[in-house]
Structure formats: structure tokens, C-alpha cells
GROMACS .gro file of C-alpha atoms in nm:
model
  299
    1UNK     CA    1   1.376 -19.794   5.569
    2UNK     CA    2   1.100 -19.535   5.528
    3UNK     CA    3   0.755 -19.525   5.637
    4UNK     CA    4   0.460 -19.336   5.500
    5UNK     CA    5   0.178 -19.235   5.762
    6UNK     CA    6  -0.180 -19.160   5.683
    7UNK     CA    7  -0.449 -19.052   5.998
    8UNK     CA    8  -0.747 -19.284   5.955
    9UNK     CA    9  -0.954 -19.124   6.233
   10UNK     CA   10  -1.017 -18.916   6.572
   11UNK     CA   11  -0.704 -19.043   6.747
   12UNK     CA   12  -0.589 -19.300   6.545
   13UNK     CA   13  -0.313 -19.321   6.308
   14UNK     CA   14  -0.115 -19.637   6.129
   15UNK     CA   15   0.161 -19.700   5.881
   16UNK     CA   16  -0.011 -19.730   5.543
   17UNK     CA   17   0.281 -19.728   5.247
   18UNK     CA   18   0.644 -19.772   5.202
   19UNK     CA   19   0.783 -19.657   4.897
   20UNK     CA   20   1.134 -19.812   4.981
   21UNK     CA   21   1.215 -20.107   5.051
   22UNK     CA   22   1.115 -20.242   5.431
   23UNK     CA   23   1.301 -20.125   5.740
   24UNK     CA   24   1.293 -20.472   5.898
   25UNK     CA   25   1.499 -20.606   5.676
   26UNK     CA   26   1.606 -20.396   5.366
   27UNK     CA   27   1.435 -20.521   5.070
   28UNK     CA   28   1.237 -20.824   4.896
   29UNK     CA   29   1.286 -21.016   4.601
   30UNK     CA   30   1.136 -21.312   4.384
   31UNK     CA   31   1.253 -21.538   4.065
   32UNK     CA   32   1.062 -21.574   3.779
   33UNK     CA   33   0.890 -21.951   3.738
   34UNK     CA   34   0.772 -22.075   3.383
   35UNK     CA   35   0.387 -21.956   3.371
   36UNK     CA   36   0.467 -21.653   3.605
   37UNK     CA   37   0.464 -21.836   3.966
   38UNK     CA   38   0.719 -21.711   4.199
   39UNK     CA   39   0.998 -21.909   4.359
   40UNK     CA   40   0.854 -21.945   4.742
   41UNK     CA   41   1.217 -22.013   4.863
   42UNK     CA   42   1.435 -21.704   4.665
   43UNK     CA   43   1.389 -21.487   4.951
   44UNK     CA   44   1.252 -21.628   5.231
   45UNK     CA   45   1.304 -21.392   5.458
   46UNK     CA   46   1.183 -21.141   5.204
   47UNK     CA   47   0.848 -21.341   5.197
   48UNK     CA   48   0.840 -21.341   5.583
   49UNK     CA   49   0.897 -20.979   5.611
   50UNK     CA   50   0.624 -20.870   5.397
   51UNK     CA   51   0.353 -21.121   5.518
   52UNK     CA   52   0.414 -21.013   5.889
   53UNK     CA   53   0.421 -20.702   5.774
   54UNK     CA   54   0.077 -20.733   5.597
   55UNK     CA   55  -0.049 -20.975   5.909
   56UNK     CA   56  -0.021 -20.584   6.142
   57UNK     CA   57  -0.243 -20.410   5.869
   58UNK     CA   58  -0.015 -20.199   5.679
   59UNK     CA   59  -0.063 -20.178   5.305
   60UNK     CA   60   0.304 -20.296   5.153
   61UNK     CA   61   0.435 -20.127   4.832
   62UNK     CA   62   0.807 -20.310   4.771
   63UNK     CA   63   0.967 -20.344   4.493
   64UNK     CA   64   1.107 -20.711   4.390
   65UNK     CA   65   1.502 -20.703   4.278
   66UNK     CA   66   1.588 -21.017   4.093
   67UNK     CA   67   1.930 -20.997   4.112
   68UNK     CA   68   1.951 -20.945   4.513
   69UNK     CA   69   1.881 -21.061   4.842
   70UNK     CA   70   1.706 -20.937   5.158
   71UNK     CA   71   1.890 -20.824   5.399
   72UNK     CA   72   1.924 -20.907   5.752
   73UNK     CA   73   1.985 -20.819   6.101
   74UNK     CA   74   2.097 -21.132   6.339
   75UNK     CA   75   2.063 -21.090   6.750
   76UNK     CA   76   2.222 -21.295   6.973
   77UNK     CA   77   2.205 -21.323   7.324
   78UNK     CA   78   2.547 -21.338   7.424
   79UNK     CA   79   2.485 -21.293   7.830
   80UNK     CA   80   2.159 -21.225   8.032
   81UNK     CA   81   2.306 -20.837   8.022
   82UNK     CA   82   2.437 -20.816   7.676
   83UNK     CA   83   2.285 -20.885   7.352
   84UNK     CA   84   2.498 -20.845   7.051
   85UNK     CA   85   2.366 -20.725   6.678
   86UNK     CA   86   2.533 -20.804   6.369
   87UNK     CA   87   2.418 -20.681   5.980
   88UNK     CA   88   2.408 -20.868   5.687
   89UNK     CA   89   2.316 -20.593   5.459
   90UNK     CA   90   2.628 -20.569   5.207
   91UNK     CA   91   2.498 -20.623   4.822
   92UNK     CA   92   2.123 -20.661   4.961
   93UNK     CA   93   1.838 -20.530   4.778
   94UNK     CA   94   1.818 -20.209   4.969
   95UNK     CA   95   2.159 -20.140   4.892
   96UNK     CA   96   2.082 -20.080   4.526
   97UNK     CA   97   1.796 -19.882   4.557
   98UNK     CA   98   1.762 -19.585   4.347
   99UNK     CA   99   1.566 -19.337   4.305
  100UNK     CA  100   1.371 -19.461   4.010
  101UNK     CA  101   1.211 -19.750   4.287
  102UNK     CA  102   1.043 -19.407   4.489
  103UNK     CA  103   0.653 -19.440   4.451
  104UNK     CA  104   0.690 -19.045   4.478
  105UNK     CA  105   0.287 -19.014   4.443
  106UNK     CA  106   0.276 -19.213   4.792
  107UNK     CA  107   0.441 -18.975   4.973
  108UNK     CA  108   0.261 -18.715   4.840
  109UNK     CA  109  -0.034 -18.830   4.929
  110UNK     CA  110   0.116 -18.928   5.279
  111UNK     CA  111   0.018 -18.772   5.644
  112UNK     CA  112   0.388 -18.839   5.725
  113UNK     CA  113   0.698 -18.933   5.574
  114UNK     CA  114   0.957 -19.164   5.833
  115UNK     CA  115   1.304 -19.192   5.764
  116UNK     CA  116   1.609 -19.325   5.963
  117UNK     CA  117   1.973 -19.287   5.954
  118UNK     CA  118   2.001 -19.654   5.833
  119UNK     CA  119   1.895 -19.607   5.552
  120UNK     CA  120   2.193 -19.350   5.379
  121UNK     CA  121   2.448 -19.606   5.506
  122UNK     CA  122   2.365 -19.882   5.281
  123UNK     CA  123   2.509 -19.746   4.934
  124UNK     CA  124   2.571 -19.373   4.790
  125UNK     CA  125   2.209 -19.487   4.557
  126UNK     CA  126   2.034 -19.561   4.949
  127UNK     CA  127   2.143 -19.221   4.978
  128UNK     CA  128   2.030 -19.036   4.768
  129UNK     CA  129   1.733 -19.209   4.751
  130UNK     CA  130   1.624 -19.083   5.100
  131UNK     CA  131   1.739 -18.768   5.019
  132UNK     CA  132   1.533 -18.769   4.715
  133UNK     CA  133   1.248 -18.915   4.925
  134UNK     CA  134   1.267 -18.620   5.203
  135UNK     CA  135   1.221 -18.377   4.967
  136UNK     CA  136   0.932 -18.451   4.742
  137UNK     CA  137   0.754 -18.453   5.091
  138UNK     CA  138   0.881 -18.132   5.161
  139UNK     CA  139   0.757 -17.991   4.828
  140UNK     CA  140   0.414 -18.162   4.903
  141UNK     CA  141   0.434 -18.021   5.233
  142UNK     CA  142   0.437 -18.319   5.357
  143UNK     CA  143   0.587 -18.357   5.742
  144UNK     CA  144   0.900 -18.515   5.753
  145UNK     CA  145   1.063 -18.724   6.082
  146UNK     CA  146   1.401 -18.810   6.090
  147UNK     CA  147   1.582 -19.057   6.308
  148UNK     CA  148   1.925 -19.032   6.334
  149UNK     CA  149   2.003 -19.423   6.450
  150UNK     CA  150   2.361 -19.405   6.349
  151UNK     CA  151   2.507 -19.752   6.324
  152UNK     CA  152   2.890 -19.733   6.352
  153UNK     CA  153   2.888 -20.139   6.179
  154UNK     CA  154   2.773 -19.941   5.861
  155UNK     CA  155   2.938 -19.636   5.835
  156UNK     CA  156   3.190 -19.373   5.976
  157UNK     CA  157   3.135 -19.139   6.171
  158UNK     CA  158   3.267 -18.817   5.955
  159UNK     CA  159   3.049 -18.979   5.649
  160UNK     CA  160   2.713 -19.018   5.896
  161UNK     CA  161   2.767 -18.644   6.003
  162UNK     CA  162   2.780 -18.510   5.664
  163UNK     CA  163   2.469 -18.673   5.550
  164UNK     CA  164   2.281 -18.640   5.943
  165UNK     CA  165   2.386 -18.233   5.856
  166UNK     CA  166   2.210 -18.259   5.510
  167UNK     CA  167   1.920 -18.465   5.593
  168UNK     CA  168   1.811 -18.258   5.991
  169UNK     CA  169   1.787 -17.951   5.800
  170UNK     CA  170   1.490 -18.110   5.541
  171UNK     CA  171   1.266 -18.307   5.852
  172UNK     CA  172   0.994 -18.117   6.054
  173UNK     CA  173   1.063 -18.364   6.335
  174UNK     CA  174   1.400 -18.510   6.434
  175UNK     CA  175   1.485 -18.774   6.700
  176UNK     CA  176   1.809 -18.867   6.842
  177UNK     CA  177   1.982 -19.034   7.109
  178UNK     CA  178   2.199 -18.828   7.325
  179UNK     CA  179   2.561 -18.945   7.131
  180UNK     CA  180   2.356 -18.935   6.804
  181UNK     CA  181   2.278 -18.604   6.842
  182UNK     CA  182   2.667 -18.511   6.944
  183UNK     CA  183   2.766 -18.635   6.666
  184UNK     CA  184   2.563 -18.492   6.441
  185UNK     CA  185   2.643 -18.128   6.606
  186UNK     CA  186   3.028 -18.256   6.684
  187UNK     CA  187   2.984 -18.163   7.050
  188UNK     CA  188   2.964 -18.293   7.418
  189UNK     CA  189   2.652 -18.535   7.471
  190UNK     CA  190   2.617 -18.416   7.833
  191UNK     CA  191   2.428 -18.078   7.743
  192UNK     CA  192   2.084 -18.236   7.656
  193UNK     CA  193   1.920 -17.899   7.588
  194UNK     CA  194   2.202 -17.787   7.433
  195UNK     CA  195   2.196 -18.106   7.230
  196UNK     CA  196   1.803 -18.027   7.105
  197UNK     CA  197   1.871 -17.677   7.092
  198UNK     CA  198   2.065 -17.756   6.830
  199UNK     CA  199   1.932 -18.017   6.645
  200UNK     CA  200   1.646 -17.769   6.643
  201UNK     CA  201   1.872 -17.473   6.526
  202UNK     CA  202   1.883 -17.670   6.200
  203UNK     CA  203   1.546 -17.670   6.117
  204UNK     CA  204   1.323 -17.886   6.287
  205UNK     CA  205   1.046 -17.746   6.459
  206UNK     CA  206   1.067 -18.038   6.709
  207UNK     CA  207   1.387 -18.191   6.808
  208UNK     CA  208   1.346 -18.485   7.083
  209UNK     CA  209   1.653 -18.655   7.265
  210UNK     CA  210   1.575 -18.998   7.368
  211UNK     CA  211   1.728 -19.101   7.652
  212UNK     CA  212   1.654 -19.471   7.721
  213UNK     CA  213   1.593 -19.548   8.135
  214UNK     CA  214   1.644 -19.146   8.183
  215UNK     CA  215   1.335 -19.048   7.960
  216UNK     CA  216   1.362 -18.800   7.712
  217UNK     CA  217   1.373 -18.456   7.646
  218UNK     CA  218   1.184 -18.217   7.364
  219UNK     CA  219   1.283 -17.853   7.235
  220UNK     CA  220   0.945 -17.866   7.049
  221UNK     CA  221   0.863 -17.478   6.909
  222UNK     CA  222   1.097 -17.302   7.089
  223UNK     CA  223   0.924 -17.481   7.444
  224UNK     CA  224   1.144 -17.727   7.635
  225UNK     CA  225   0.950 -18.058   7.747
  226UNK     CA  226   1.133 -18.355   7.998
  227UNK     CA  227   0.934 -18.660   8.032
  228UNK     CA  228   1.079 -18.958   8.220
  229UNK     CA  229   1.090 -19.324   8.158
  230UNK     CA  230   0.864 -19.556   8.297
  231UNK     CA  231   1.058 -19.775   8.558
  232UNK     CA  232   1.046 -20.174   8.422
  233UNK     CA  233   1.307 -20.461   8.439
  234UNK     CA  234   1.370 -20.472   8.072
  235UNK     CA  235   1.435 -20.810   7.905
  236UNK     CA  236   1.567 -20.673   7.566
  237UNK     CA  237   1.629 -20.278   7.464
  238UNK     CA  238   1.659 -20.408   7.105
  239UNK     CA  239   1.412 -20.196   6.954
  240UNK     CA  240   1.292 -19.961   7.204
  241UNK     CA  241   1.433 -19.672   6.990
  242UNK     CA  242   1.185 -19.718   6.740
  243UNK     CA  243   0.915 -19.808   6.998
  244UNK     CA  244   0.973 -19.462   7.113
  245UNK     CA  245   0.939 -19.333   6.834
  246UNK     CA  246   0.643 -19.494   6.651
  247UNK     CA  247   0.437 -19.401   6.998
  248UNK     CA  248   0.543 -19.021   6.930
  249UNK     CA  249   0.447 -19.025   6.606
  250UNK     CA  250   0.106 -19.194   6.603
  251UNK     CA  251  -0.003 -18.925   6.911
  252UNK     CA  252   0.158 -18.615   6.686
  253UNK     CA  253  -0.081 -18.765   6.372
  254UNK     CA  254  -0.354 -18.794   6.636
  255UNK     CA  255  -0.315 -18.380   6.723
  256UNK     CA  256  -0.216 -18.424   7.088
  257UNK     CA  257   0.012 -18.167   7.264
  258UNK     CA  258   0.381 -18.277   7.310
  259UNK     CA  259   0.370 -18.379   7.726
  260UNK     CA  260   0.115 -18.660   7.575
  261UNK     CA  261   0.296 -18.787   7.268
  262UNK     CA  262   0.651 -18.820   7.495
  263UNK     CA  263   0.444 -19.027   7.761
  264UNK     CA  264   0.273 -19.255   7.511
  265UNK     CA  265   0.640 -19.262   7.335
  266UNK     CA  266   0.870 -19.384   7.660
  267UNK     CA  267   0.507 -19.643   7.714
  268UNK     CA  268   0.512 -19.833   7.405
  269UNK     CA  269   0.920 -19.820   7.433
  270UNK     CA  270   0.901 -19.995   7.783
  271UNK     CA  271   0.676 -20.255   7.634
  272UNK     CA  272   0.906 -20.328   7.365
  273UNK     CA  273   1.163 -20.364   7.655
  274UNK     CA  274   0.967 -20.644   7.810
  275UNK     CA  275   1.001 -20.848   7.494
  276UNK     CA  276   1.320 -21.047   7.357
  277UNK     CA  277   1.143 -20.949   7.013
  278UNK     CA  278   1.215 -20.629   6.839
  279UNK     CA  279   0.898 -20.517   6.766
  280UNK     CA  280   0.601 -20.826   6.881
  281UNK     CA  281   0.578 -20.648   7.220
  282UNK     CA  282   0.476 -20.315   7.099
  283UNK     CA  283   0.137 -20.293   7.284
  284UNK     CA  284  -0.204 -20.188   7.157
  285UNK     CA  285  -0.385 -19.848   7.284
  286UNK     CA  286  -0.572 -19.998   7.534
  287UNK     CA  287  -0.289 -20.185   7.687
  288UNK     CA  288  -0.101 -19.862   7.803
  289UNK     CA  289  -0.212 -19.905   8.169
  290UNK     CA  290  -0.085 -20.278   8.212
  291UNK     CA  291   0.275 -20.126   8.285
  292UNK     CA  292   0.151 -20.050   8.600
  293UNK     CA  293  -0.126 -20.267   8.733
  294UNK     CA  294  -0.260 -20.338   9.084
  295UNK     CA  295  -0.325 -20.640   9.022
  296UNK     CA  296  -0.043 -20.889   8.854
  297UNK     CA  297  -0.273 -21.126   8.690
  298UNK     CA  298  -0.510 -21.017   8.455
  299UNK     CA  299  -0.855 -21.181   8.397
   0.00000   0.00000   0.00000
């Protein structure tokens, strides 16, 4: 739901905090046992999110809701060409965040500040949370990214514009797909520099369409950037949003000019594509140049 960055070296950056509750799957929670144990079965999933989350090296902050489950996200693989996603994230724990559950001296001390669209759809409190969220960084002058990932199973589209329209104006980066960003700006998709021109327009010094197997395009500074995708035979898109993102933010943390971050981004998104996971494929530095290798079989 919203992830704090911090640099940890010369080209090297990694998700270190979350103050909300986890994108994955919207929130954690535990019951009570005489002599302070915890239930291992209240929230599995809950319990599985956080320990895979803590098995990639991120440092977890989550806060526990008694009262309230995880929520989830269920794919299904309908057809070899279509893969259909349903949410199970009515009454979850991340639906009644408020906030009171912000570790506001996190972001603070944060690099970066990553929030999606997702989030603001869950309740009016989810809302206003990340709204809450997007602007202690922006008092601590701390960068904010903002990805629109509008989910039409969660919200409408007039509600998801209003808040898109409050939210684009507070982030110092902004990422969109192409009908994401339409709607946000209530125009035609086809224009993609119109489209980051006016994301852009808003606020954001650096607006970035993503475009899936057509690439993506930047208005980054007032400088227009194109960078296309890197030809594969995806197994599952699921994901590859994020992918895209994640590889654009770690290279912007890292202090490389734009061309760089959008050719890392549409890499780790292809790799993501090669998985029927969500996020297990997303590939390690060094594995960049496997999308393309002479040789098939590695040894």
C-alpha cells in the first residue's frame, strides 16, 4: 500500500519501511493467546505476507488489527491468454486504516515515499490516510511517487479522478498507464505526450506513461524520453506494472539519468512477465543481461 525507500549505497537502493499496512495484501493481524503467544492460524495469510516479505530483506513496520482480516487478491488462469483477478479486500484490515496507524517519523526519515492508487479505494479512512501520508513527506521534503493503478473492481471512475486530481498534484514522480492517465486528465488516451504533458502540468516533475509491449514514455523536467519494451513471450503480465516501476525507482535513488532508469524499468518488468508469479520473477542486478543471451543454457 505504501513503500518507504532509503539508498544504502553507490547504486543501490531497497525498500526499508512501510508505515501502512502491506501492498501485497492489505494488512496483518494476530489474536491474543493466554501468556501473550499469538494465534499462528488468525491470519495466515497475514503471517505469510510479512515473512516473505522479511525473507527479500525489507525491514516490516505493520500494524496488527484484532478485529480484521488480511486481505487478498486471487488469480486465476482462466485460458493460456487470459488470466482473471478478483479482490477480497471489503472489511480487511487495510480498509480501516487511519491515520493514527502512520509511523509519520518513517517517512520522514525516508529516501522515498511509494504510493498507489489502490490504496484510496479501500475506505474514505485508506484515503485519507495516503493523503495524510503524501504530505508529511512533502513537508519533510521527502520525494513522493505516485502510481495511479486504478482498479475499476474497487471504485468508480468519477470517485478515482477526484482523488488521482488531489493526490498527482502532491508526488514528485507520477506513473500511469496510458487509460490511467486519461482518466485522470478526462481525455483521449491516444496522445501519449499529451497524456504526460499533463500529468506533468499538475505538478510532477516527472510524469512516465507505461505502456506495456509498446515501452514507455517520460516528460521528465520539461525533456521528453521514449524507451521501448524489451521483446519476450510473456507468461503472465500480472505484475509487470509494478515491476516497471520498482526498476525506475531503485535507478532514480541510485542518481542515474532518466534513458537508464526507463531501460532498467521495462527489464525487470519483462522478467516479471516470464513468471506466472506476481512478483518471484523480479530479477537481481546482475541478471539484467539474461533477457537476451547468446547462449540459452546457462552454466
Amino acid at each position: 500500500m505504501g513503500w518507504l525507500l532509503e539508498q544504502t549505497g553507490p547504486r543501490a537502493a531497497r525498500a526499508s519501511r512501510e508505515p501502512l499496512r502491506h501492498r501485497p495484501a492489505d494488512g496483518l493481524r494476530s489474536h491474543p493467546l493466554p501468556g501473550g503467544r499469538r494465534d499462528p492460524v488468525a491470519d495466515s495469510a497475514g503471517d505469510l505476507v510479512e515473512r516473505q516479505i522479511r525473507a527479500e530483506g525489507v525491514t516490516v513496520i505493520a500494524e496488527r488489527d484484532p478485529d480484521a482480516p488480511t486481505g487478498l487478491m486471487l488469480k486465476e488462469r482462466r485460458t493460456p491468454a487470459l488470466t482473471r483477478v478478483s479482490y477480497h479486500r471489503a472489511a480487511s484490515a487495510a480498509s480501516r486504516a487511519t491515520v493514527s496507524d502512520l509511523d509519520e517519523d518513517a517517512i520522514r526519515a525516508a529516501a522515498l515515499l511509494h504510493l498507489t492508487g489502490i490504496t484510496p479505494a479501500l475506505s474514505d479512512s485508506a484515503r485519507a490516510l495516503t493523503l495524510h501520508a503524501a504530505r508529511v513527506a512533502r513537508e519533510a521534503a521527502v520525494p513522493v511517487s505516485f502510481d495511479l493503478n486504478y482498479r475499476s473492481a474497487l471504485w468508480s471512475r468519477p470517485r478515482a479522478r477526484d482523488c488521482f486530481r488531489t493526490l498527482i498534484p502532491l508526488a514528485d514522480v507520477v506513473f500511469a498507464g496510458e487509460d490511467e492517465a486519461a482518466l485522470a486528465l478526462d481525455r483521449s488516451p491516444d496522445d501519449v505526450p499529451s497524456l504526460a504533458e499533463g500529468l506533468a502540468s499538475m505538478g510532477p516533475s516527472e510524469a512516465v506513461i507505461k505502456r506495456g509491449a509498446k515501452g514507455a514514455f517520460a516528460r521528465v523536467d520539461g525533456r521528453s524520453f521514449e524507451q521501448d519494451a524489451v521483446r519476450i513471450d510473456p507468461i503472465d503480465t500480472v505484475g509487470a506494472g509494478d515491476a516497471f516501476v520498482a526498476g525506475y525507482l531503485a535507478e532514480r535513488l541510485n542518481g542515474v539519468p532518466v534513458p537508464e532508469r526507463l531501460e532498467t524499468a521495462v527489464a525487470v518488468a519483462a522478467f516479471v512477465c516470464l513468471s506466472e508469479a506476481d512478483w518471484e520473477g523480479s530479477p537481481r542486478r546482475a541478471e539484467q543481461a539474461q533477457l537476451t543471451p547468446e547462449d540459452p543454457v546457462a552454466r
